[in-house]
Steps between C-alpha positions, in 0.01 A plus 500: 500500500458526875194405698429757770176502700325297230613740225733419215760766434598506134855619439632650176652170381175307542308780330742484205456122475123536513517759223715269285261209558188704426666634186528143372133413559304820437384395153387157613215366712633340816329169564754343736785585729731210572751475781735222602470361854729218610574411138133487400323754275184640658264715293257758634146496358415775246326728754800489733740544208311814394505630859876446529560660162293804603713537812816483292365754250418741780843454655675535164336839450598614848141481616389442852308178556303403805371144529259413776263221581139573585371426850221248556250779562475848353345824613222624275728775368776253409245257355353775282849580370563134411158477337554820305177645638397770742443418865124572466483253210679240711253556784210448255653162413521416871140608567381314190667178616736494200794532739515348847621720783527505876505782749789562735346747741367770269735410214420269211752242380485280191701192411772570245421183308136612461609843374740343248224265381257792464767695307547207261124469449465872430794493256353202315164677473677804356683283246177328395318832467782641291502196270123514462504873422791473258329212317187706426470629146570869483223724381567812303373824650581701191252563220575440136515812282 
């Protein structure tokens, strides 16, 4: 593995090792990844363990993985993508004060942390709606003969 311009280059040997490792864990939930630093075991939290495992799975299959961090502010187009909504829907949230924004010249920018919070809120509302709908008793639309 070579680091070039911020990119990791995965060679055939590392890909083979990743494939072997993923083959050992595919039938199990990964809740920790432990590594030894200076003689001390250090475990990653479950979310990070799942992230690392996903990277290894992608590499093991020969997939291409791109990992990036999000900037502090997003354009409305990028924010809409993160939110899983259209840009007009995002702008309705901005105009309705559900999402704070600022103008840079004629362009609107929103804070990434606000977009991520709004995404989490929307996802939780979807989950609650689904649970409520799935808990309703089903009514029969057919007639008895």
